[in-house]
Short mmCIF file of C-alpha atoms in Angstrom, two decimals:
data_model
loop_
_atom_site.label_atom_id
_atom_site.label_comp_id
_atom_site.label_asym_id
_atom_site.label_seq_id
_atom_site.Cartn_x
_atom_site.Cartn_y
_atom_site.Cartn_z
CA UNK A 1 -0.01 -0.05 0.00
CA UNK A 2 1.21 3.41 -1.04
CA UNK A 3 2.04 5.97 1.73
CA UNK A 4 0.32 9.23 1.81
CA UNK A 5 3.54 11.09 0.64
CA UNK A 6 3.91 8.78 -2.34
CA UNK A 7 0.11 9.39 -3.32
CA UNK A 8 0.57 13.11 -2.97
CA UNK A 9 3.87 13.10 -5.06
CA UNK A 10 2.25 11.09 -7.67
CA UNK A 11 -0.78 13.29 -7.87
CA UNK A 12 1.44 16.37 -8.45
CA UNK A 13 3.55 14.60 -11.15
CA UNK A 14 0.39 13.39 -12.92
CA UNK A 15 -1.04 16.80 -12.82
CA UNK A 16 2.07 18.38 -14.30
CA UNK A 17 2.30 15.61 -17.01
CA UNK A 18 -1.38 16.32 -17.94
CA UNK A 19 -0.87 19.92 -18.24
CA UNK A 20 2.06 19.47 -20.43
CA UNK A 21 0.11 17.13 -22.73
CA UNK A 22 -2.65 19.56 -23.04
CA UNK A 23 -0.13 22.31 -23.73
CA UNK A 24 1.65 20.14 -26.46
CA UNK A 25 -1.76 19.37 -28.07
CA UNK A 26 -2.59 23.20 -28.21
CA UNK A 27 0.89 23.94 -29.56
CA UNK A 28 0.73 21.28 -32.19
CA UNK A 29 -2.80 22.57 -33.28
CA UNK A 30 -1.63 26.21 -33.54
CA UNK A 31 1.68 25.37 -35.33
CA UNK A 32 0.48 22.85 -37.89
CA UNK A 33 0.72 23.78 -41.60
CA UNK A 34 -2.39 24.66 -43.60
CA UNK A 35 -4.30 22.03 -45.49
CA UNK A 36 -2.84 21.15 -48.81
CA UNK A 37 -6.19 22.03 -50.52
CA UNK A 38 -5.82 25.66 -49.35
CA UNK A 39 -2.41 25.93 -50.72
CA UNK A 40 -3.41 24.44 -54.12
CA UNK A 41 -6.29 26.82 -54.30
CA UNK A 42 -3.91 29.78 -53.59
CA UNK A 43 -1.51 28.60 -56.37
CA UNK A 44 -4.37 28.32 -58.86
CA UNK A 45 -5.49 31.80 -58.03
CA UNK A 46 -2.02 33.37 -58.36
CA UNK A 47 -1.69 31.59 -61.59
CA UNK A 48 -4.87 32.95 -62.98
CA UNK A 49 -4.02 36.52 -61.79
CA UNK A 50 -0.57 36.28 -63.39
CA UNK A 51 -1.92 35.10 -66.71
CA UNK A 52 -4.59 37.90 -66.93
CA UNK A 53 -2.00 40.59 -65.90
CA UNK A 54 0.70 39.38 -68.45
CA UNK A 55 -1.68 38.96 -71.17
CA UNK A 56 -2.90 42.51 -70.63
CA UNK A 57 0.55 44.09 -70.33
CA UNK A 58 3.54 41.86 -71.23
CA UNK A 59 5.97 44.59 -70.00
CA UNK A 60 4.97 43.87 -66.38
CA UNK A 61 6.98 40.71 -66.56
CA UNK A 62 10.28 42.58 -66.77
CA UNK A 63 9.35 44.97 -64.06
CA UNK A 64 8.33 42.15 -61.62
CA UNK A 65 11.26 40.02 -62.72
CA UNK A 66 8.99 37.25 -64.02
CA UNK A 67 10.78 34.76 -66.28
CA UNK A 68 9.15 34.13 -69.73
CA UNK A 69 10.31 30.92 -71.34
CA UNK A 70 9.07 27.95 -73.35
CA UNK A 71 7.06 25.09 -72.03
CA UNK A 72 8.86 23.22 -69.24
CA UNK A 73 10.31 19.64 -70.21
CA UNK A 74 8.23 16.64 -69.04
CA UNK A 75 10.66 15.45 -66.47
CA UNK A 76 10.32 18.73 -64.50
CA UNK A 77 6.53 18.57 -64.24
CA UNK A 78 5.12 17.26 -60.92
CA UNK A 79 2.08 15.54 -62.29
CA UNK A 80 0.38 14.75 -59.02
CA UNK A 81 0.67 18.40 -57.72
CA UNK A 82 -0.39 19.59 -61.18
CA UNK A 83 -3.53 17.52 -61.10
CA UNK A 84 -4.36 18.99 -57.51
CA UNK A 85 -4.01 22.48 -58.66
CA UNK A 86 -5.86 22.09 -61.90
CA UNK A 87 -8.82 20.43 -59.85
CA UNK A 88 -8.83 23.50 -57.49
CA UNK A 89 -8.68 25.80 -60.54
CA UNK A 90 -11.67 24.04 -62.28
CA UNK A 91 -13.66 24.18 -58.93
CA UNK A 92 -13.10 27.92 -58.77
CA UNK A 93 -13.71 28.51 -62.58
CA UNK A 94 -10.25 29.49 -63.61
CA UNK A 95 -9.17 29.01 -67.12
CA UNK A 96 -5.36 29.50 -67.18
CA UNK A 97 -3.32 26.40 -67.85
CA UNK A 98 -0.89 25.78 -64.96
CA UNK A 99 1.97 23.27 -64.41
CA UNK A 100 3.49 22.58 -61.01
CA UNK A 101 7.21 22.02 -61.34
CA UNK A 102 9.54 19.69 -59.26
CA UNK A 103 11.05 21.86 -56.72
CA UNK A 104 14.79 21.71 -55.81
CA UNK A 105 14.15 23.09 -52.23
CA UNK A 106 12.00 21.57 -49.64
CA UNK A 107 10.23 24.84 -48.55
CA UNK A 108 9.41 26.26 -52.10
CA UNK A 109 7.21 25.61 -55.07
CA UNK A 110 7.69 26.54 -58.78
CA UNK A 111 4.79 26.86 -61.35
CA UNK A 112 4.64 27.62 -65.05
CA UNK A 113 1.66 29.51 -66.44
CA UNK A 114 0.83 29.41 -70.08
CA UNK A 115 0.42 32.93 -71.66
CA UNK A 116 0.00 32.26 -75.33
CA UNK A 117 1.52 30.06 -77.91
CA UNK A 118 4.70 28.60 -76.43
CA UNK A 119 5.23 31.47 -73.97
CA UNK A 120 5.11 30.32 -70.30
CA UNK A 121 5.58 32.54 -67.15
CA UNK A 122 7.70 30.97 -64.40
CA UNK A 123 6.82 31.88 -60.82
CA UNK A 124 8.27 30.76 -57.50
CA UNK A 125 6.27 30.55 -54.37
CA UNK A 126 7.11 29.54 -50.76
CA UNK A 127 6.06 25.96 -49.77
CA UNK A 128 3.06 24.97 -47.69
CA UNK A 129 5.02 24.78 -44.56
CA UNK A 130 8.28 23.67 -42.95
CA UNK A 131 7.66 20.05 -43.66
CA UNK A 132 6.40 17.43 -41.15
CA UNK A 133 5.62 18.60 -37.63
CA UNK A 134 8.56 18.10 -35.32
CA UNK A 135 7.01 15.58 -33.05
CA UNK A 136 10.36 14.04 -31.72
CA UNK A 137 12.10 17.47 -30.82
CA UNK A 138 8.64 18.43 -29.12
CA UNK A 139 8.49 15.14 -27.24
CA UNK A 140 12.17 15.52 -26.06
CA UNK A 141 11.45 19.07 -24.96
CA UNK A 142 8.21 18.02 -23.07
CA UNK A 143 10.12 15.11 -21.46
CA UNK A 144 12.82 17.47 -20.18
CA UNK A 145 10.18 19.88 -18.79
CA UNK A 146 8.19 16.99 -17.34
CA UNK A 147 11.45 15.63 -15.60
CA UNK A 148 12.29 19.11 -14.12
CA UNK A 149 8.67 19.56 -12.96
CA UNK A 150 8.52 16.15 -11.43
CA UNK A 151 11.60 16.97 -9.38
CA UNK A 152 10.00 20.19 -8.17
CA UNK A 153 6.83 18.24 -7.31
CA UNK A 154 8.64 15.65 -5.26
CA UNK A 155 10.60 18.23 -3.47
CA UNK A 156 7.36 20.17 -2.74
CA UNK A 157 5.65 17.04 -1.55
CA UNK A 158 8.52 16.18 0.73
CA UNK A 159 8.39 19.64 2.33
CA UNK A 160 4.57 19.48 2.71
CA UNK A 161 4.64 15.92 4.09
CA UNK A 162 7.41 16.65 6.55
CA UNK A 163 4.99 16.74 9.50
CA UNK A 164 3.75 13.26 8.63
CA UNK A 165 7.27 11.99 8.17
CA UNK A 166 8.08 13.27 11.70
CA UNK A 167 5.24 11.08 13.02
CA UNK A 168 6.70 8.10 11.32
CA UNK A 169 10.08 8.72 12.65
CA UNK A 170 8.80 9.39 16.00
CA UNK A 171 7.03 6.15 16.21
CA UNK A 172 10.18 4.26 15.04
CA UNK A 173 12.19 5.93 17.84
CA UNK A 174 9.85 4.85 20.66
CA UNK A 175 12.00 2.98 23.17
CA UNK A 176 10.98 -0.46 24.58
CA UNK A 177 9.86 1.09 27.73
CA UNK A 178 7.42 3.30 25.82
CA UNK A 179 9.14 6.54 26.35
CA UNK A 180 8.89 8.85 23.26
CA UNK A 181 12.15 10.96 22.84
CA UNK A 182 11.64 14.74 22.68
CA UNK A 183 11.70 16.35 19.27
CA UNK A 184 13.28 19.51 18.39
CA UNK A 185 10.74 22.21 17.76
CA UNK A 186 12.52 23.80 14.76
CA UNK A 187 11.62 24.35 11.09
CA UNK A 188 8.65 25.61 9.28
CA UNK A 189 5.42 26.45 11.21
CA UNK A 190 3.87 23.14 10.43
CA UNK A 191 6.84 21.14 11.46
CA UNK A 192 7.14 23.10 14.74
CA UNK A 193 3.49 22.60 15.53
CA UNK A 194 3.69 18.78 14.85
CA UNK A 195 6.80 18.57 17.10
CA UNK A 196 5.19 20.61 19.81
CA UNK A 197 2.05 18.52 19.76
CA UNK A 198 4.12 15.23 19.82
CA UNK A 199 6.18 16.53 22.77
CA UNK A 200 3.06 17.48 24.57
CA UNK A 201 1.39 14.18 23.99
CA UNK A 202 4.70 12.40 25.04
CA UNK A 203 4.83 14.35 28.32
CA UNK A 204 1.27 13.37 29.20
CA UNK A 205 1.69 9.81 28.14
CA UNK A 206 4.91 9.41 30.17
CA UNK A 207 3.16 11.07 33.11
CA UNK A 208 0.27 8.64 32.91
CA UNK A 209 2.46 5.49 32.50
CA UNK A 210 4.62 6.70 35.56
CA UNK A 211 1.51 7.31 37.60
CA UNK A 212 0.19 3.87 36.69
CA UNK A 213 3.51 2.19 37.62
CA UNK A 214 3.70 4.06 40.90
CA UNK A 215 0.07 3.03 41.70
CA UNK A 216 0.91 -0.68 41.06
CA UNK A 217 4.04 -0.58 43.13
CA UNK A 218 2.23 1.22 45.96
CA UNK A 219 -0.57 -1.28 45.90
CA UNK A 220 1.87 -4.21 45.92
CA UNK A 221 3.71 -2.69 48.93
CA UNK A 222 0.53 -1.78 50.77
CA UNK A 223 -0.77 -5.27 50.36
CA UNK A 224 2.30 -6.56 52.29
CA UNK A 225 1.22 -5.11 55.74
CA UNK A 226 -2.44 -6.58 55.87
CA UNK A 227 -1.17 -9.92 54.45
CA UNK A 228 1.40 -10.10 57.28
CA UNK A 229 -1.35 -9.58 59.79
CA UNK A 230 -3.62 -12.14 58.12
CA UNK A 231 -0.75 -14.60 58.24
CA UNK A 232 -0.17 -14.08 61.94
CA UNK A 233 -3.98 -14.51 62.58
CA UNK A 234 -3.90 -17.63 60.35
CA UNK A 235 -1.42 -19.23 62.73
CA UNK A 236 -4.01 -19.11 65.48
CA UNK A 237 -6.59 -21.02 63.55
CA UNK A 238 -7.19 -24.17 65.35
CA UNK A 239 -8.37 -26.32 62.30
CA UNK A 240 -5.39 -27.45 60.43
CA UNK A 241 -7.04 -27.64 57.01
CA UNK A 242 -8.42 -24.12 57.37
CA UNK A 243 -5.06 -22.86 58.45
CA UNK A 244 -3.36 -24.36 55.38
CA UNK A 245 -5.90 -22.91 53.09
CA UNK A 246 -5.43 -19.55 54.63
CA UNK A 247 -1.71 -19.71 54.33
CA UNK A 248 -1.91 -20.93 50.72
CA UNK A 249 -4.16 -18.05 49.65
CA UNK A 250 -1.95 -15.60 51.52
CA UNK A 251 1.23 -17.08 49.73
CA UNK A 252 -0.52 -16.62 46.37
CA UNK A 253 -1.40 -13.01 47.19
CA UNK A 254 2.22 -12.33 48.37
CA UNK A 255 3.35 -13.74 45.02
CA UNK A 256 1.15 -11.52 43.05
CA UNK A 257 2.28 -8.41 44.94
CA UNK A 258 5.89 -9.35 44.54
CA UNK A 259 5.39 -10.01 40.78
CA UNK A 260 3.66 -6.65 40.26
CA UNK A 261 6.52 -4.87 41.98
CA UNK A 262 9.05 -6.62 39.82
CA UNK A 263 7.11 -5.75 36.66
CA UNK A 264 7.24 -2.22 37.67
CA UNK A 265 10.99 -2.35 38.29
CA UNK A 266 11.67 -3.81 34.85
CA UNK A 267 9.63 -1.05 33.13
CA UNK A 268 10.97 1.97 35.05
CA UNK A 269 14.41 0.93 36.26
CA UNK A 270 16.62 -0.58 33.64
CA UNK A 271 19.64 -2.17 35.12
CA UNK A 272 23.31 -1.58 34.09
CA UNK A 273 24.44 -3.20 30.89
CA UNK A 274 27.42 -5.62 30.71
CA UNK A 275 28.51 -8.65 28.70
CA UNK A 276 26.56 -11.68 29.82
CA UNK A 277 27.07 -15.36 28.76
CA UNK A 278 23.66 -16.42 27.91
CA UNK A 279 24.61 -20.12 27.65
CA UNK A 280 25.98 -19.95 31.37
CA UNK A 281 22.69 -18.35 32.57
CA UNK A 282 20.62 -20.97 30.73
CA UNK A 283 22.55 -23.89 32.20
CA UNK A 284 22.28 -22.47 35.67
CA UNK A 285 18.50 -21.85 35.21
CA UNK A 286 18.03 -25.38 33.95
CA UNK A 287 19.98 -26.81 37.00
CA UNK A 288 17.94 -24.77 39.52
CA UNK A 289 14.67 -25.72 38.12
CA UNK A 290 15.59 -29.50 37.96
CA UNK A 291 16.30 -29.24 41.70
CA UNK A 292 12.64 -28.27 42.24
CA UNK A 293 11.77 -31.54 40.69
CA UNK A 294 10.42 -29.96 37.42
CA UNK A 295 11.45 -31.67 34.11
CA UNK A 296 13.85 -29.67 32.05
CA UNK A 297 15.77 -31.25 29.19
CA UNK A 298 18.83 -29.49 27.78
CA UNK A 299 19.58 -29.75 24.04
CA UNK A 300 22.38 -28.10 22.12
CA UNK A 301 23.65 -25.02 23.84
CA UNK A 302 25.93 -22.69 21.87
CA UNK A 303 28.01 -20.14 23.54
CA UNK A 304 26.52 -16.70 23.19
CA UNK A 305 27.45 -13.23 24.59
CA UNK A 306 24.86 -10.60 24.87
CA UNK A 307 24.78 -7.17 26.33
CA UNK A 308 22.56 -6.63 29.29
CA UNK A 309 21.66 -7.11 33.04
CA UNK A 310 22.53 -10.66 34.11
CA UNK A 311 19.99 -10.89 36.94
CA UNK A 312 17.21 -9.51 34.73
CA UNK A 313 17.93 -11.92 31.92
CA UNK A 314 18.03 -14.84 34.42
CA UNK A 315 14.70 -13.88 35.77
CA UNK A 316 13.21 -13.64 32.20
CA UNK A 317 14.61 -17.03 31.25
CA UNK A 318 13.61 -18.68 34.44
CA UNK A 319 9.96 -17.41 34.02
CA UNK A 320 9.81 -18.77 30.51
CA UNK A 321 11.42 -22.19 31.49
CA UNK A 322 9.17 -22.52 34.54
CA UNK A 323 6.08 -21.86 32.61
CA UNK A 324 6.92 -24.55 30.05
CA UNK A 325 7.96 -27.02 32.83
CA UNK A 326 4.88 -26.25 34.91
CA UNK A 327 2.02 -25.92 32.36
CA UNK A 328 3.67 -27.89 29.51
CA UNK A 329 4.61 -31.10 31.27
CA UNK A 330 8.29 -30.47 30.76
CA UNK A 331 10.65 -28.02 28.99
CA UNK A 332 13.19 -28.64 26.29
CA UNK A 333 15.69 -25.77 25.87
CA UNK A 334 18.02 -25.20 22.91
CA UNK A 335 20.39 -22.24 22.41
CA UNK A 336 21.91 -21.35 18.92
CA UNK A 337 23.17 -18.24 17.15
CA UNK A 338 23.11 -17.11 13.52
CA UNK A 339 26.09 -14.62 13.79
CA UNK A 340 23.97 -11.63 14.61
CA UNK A 341 21.65 -12.83 17.39
CA UNK A 342 21.29 -15.61 19.97
CA UNK A 343 18.21 -17.84 19.54
CA UNK A 344 16.77 -19.56 22.60
CA UNK A 345 13.85 -22.03 22.04
CA UNK A 346 11.79 -23.64 24.78
CA UNK A 347 9.50 -26.30 23.69
CA UNK A 348 6.96 -28.13 25.83
CA UNK A 349 4.34 -31.03 25.40
CA UNK A 350 1.44 -29.46 27.09
CA UNK A 351 -2.07 -28.75 25.87
CA UNK A 352 -1.08 -25.63 23.99
CA UNK A 353 -3.08 -22.33 23.80
CA UNK A 354 -6.08 -21.78 21.64
CA UNK A 355 -5.13 -19.77 18.54
CA UNK A 356 -7.48 -17.08 19.41
CA UNK A 357 -5.82 -16.47 22.76
CA UNK A 358 -2.26 -16.42 21.71
CA UNK A 359 -2.06 -12.70 21.29
CA UNK A 360 -3.09 -12.18 24.95
CA UNK A 361 -0.48 -14.49 26.57
CA UNK A 362 1.75 -11.50 27.50
CA UNK A 363 -1.05 -9.60 29.24
CA UNK A 364 -0.63 -9.18 33.03
CA UNK A 365 -2.65 -11.70 35.10
CA UNK A 366 -3.71 -13.41 31.93
CA UNK A 367 -4.86 -17.11 32.30
CA UNK A 368 -6.02 -19.48 29.58
CA UNK A 369 -8.31 -21.25 32.13
CA UNK A 370 -9.11 -19.36 35.21
CA UNK A 371 -9.76 -22.65 36.92
CA UNK A 372 -6.06 -23.47 36.69
CA UNK A 373 -5.35 -20.70 39.12
CA UNK A 374 -6.38 -23.12 41.93
CA UNK A 375 -4.15 -25.91 40.63
CA UNK A 376 -1.01 -24.04 39.57
CA UNK A 377 0.43 -21.28 41.74
CA UNK A 378 1.41 -18.01 40.16
CA UNK A 379 0.22 -14.43 39.51
CA UNK A 380 0.05 -14.48 35.74
CA UNK A 381 2.84 -11.97 35.47
CA UNK A 382 5.81 -14.22 34.55
CA UNK A 383 5.48 -13.93 30.79
CA UNK A 384 4.74 -10.19 31.06
CA UNK A 385 7.78 -9.62 33.05
CA UNK A 386 9.91 -11.79 30.76
CA UNK A 387 8.75 -9.76 27.75
CA UNK A 388 9.58 -6.45 29.24
CA UNK A 389 13.07 -7.67 30.15
CA UNK A 390 13.73 -9.13 26.68
CA UNK A 391 12.43 -6.12 24.82
CA UNK A 392 14.32 -3.63 27.00
CA UNK A 393 17.48 -5.71 25.81
CA UNK A 394 16.58 -5.07 22.23
CA UNK A 395 15.23 -8.55 21.74
CA UNK A 396 11.97 -10.15 20.80
CA UNK A 397 9.86 -13.19 22.03
CA UNK A 398 7.19 -15.17 20.23
CA UNK A 399 5.03 -17.90 21.35
CA UNK A 400 3.30 -20.35 18.86
CA UNK A 401 1.65 -23.68 19.05
CA UNK A 402 3.71 -26.71 17.93
CA UNK A 403 2.15 -29.08 15.34
CA UNK A 404 2.95 -32.12 17.44
CA UNK A 405 1.33 -30.36 20.44
CA UNK A 406 2.52 -27.97 23.09
CA UNK A 407 4.05 -24.57 22.85
CA UNK A 408 7.29 -23.17 21.26
CA UNK A 409 8.81 -20.11 22.87
CA UNK A 410 11.45 -18.37 20.82
CA UNK A 411 13.65 -15.54 22.25
CA UNK A 412 15.98 -13.51 20.04
CA UNK A 413 18.73 -11.34 21.52
CA UNK A 414 21.38 -9.36 19.60
CA UNK A 415 24.84 -10.57 20.07
CA UNK A 416 27.63 -8.21 21.39
CA UNK A 417 30.38 -10.36 19.81
CA UNK A 418 30.29 -13.19 17.28
CA UNK A 419 29.18 -16.32 18.94
CA UNK A 420 31.49 -19.30 19.27
CA UNK A 421 30.36 -22.81 19.70
#
């Protein structure tokens, strides 16, 4: 699909070309030579007048430098043109005998008019026009003008569409944390107005996001105090089953509050960047999860150095592997590289996710089946936290259903140095 700038440029160029085509048509109409019939009629008329004048006063020939000679030879007679002139003369009622001669120049005509006996008057006339209309030179000229006008149209469209281009460039510069960089408010009035509007929008949006993050963090912290009191009260519940149920629910609430606070930290507090061995982190995470008796299988693990925060990356990978091992009946991890980025794949053999819900898996507190909240502990923020961390490191994460069943999670992170196996 064409962009608005491309459409506007094309409209200007097409308009210019159409104007040039119309101008060329008008020019060709005005400059075209007169019809041949009109020229032949004029020759017949001049021949008749010459014959009448010289018959009446032969001395006029010398005064007007008209050559009087005998009949022209046959090879000099242009029979086709002669027939045309005679036809026009007969149509007008002229009686003089006229012969059109072969001309030695492209822009002149010579005729011979019989006076009496073997005396013929020779006359020269300019031709009917400069020859064929110069279509090729005119086309070359119009093409040159069209090229110049197209260049001007493209420049004009670029200037007029600059505010829209600013919008496109601004969207491309949005950081993974959602912060819109401030734009310089310089240039033409339209550009300044656009930049000022975007900066005002960015300020309000950043303030709203920060307010939301502070609210979530405050809610998480505020939940800790009443949950501590409830945990203390639960210890005094005499019924063992009730006490365990209370403590289980409180533990889940505590996990939700902690996950919310971690999500806020990852969005608003990026950690320092350093070189991190992704393969070392992956092996460490797999070993720690196996110690919790969750099934994790290690495939080929290539050496990969990425730039980032080691603790944040470890948290992101752990969340993904735990998600696969818990909900997917086991996780199989593989780490490879293609020279530009590290590719981590985590496959499981679980029930998968309905296709219409795959786009929502990274939403905070999202669950495929709300009934599973009672069976599997967690706040539903693991995938959201992992995506925030990975995108803050310039990477990407995708989740798709496998043909053989289960999910395939793919993480891509840019390498800081060429990977070595």
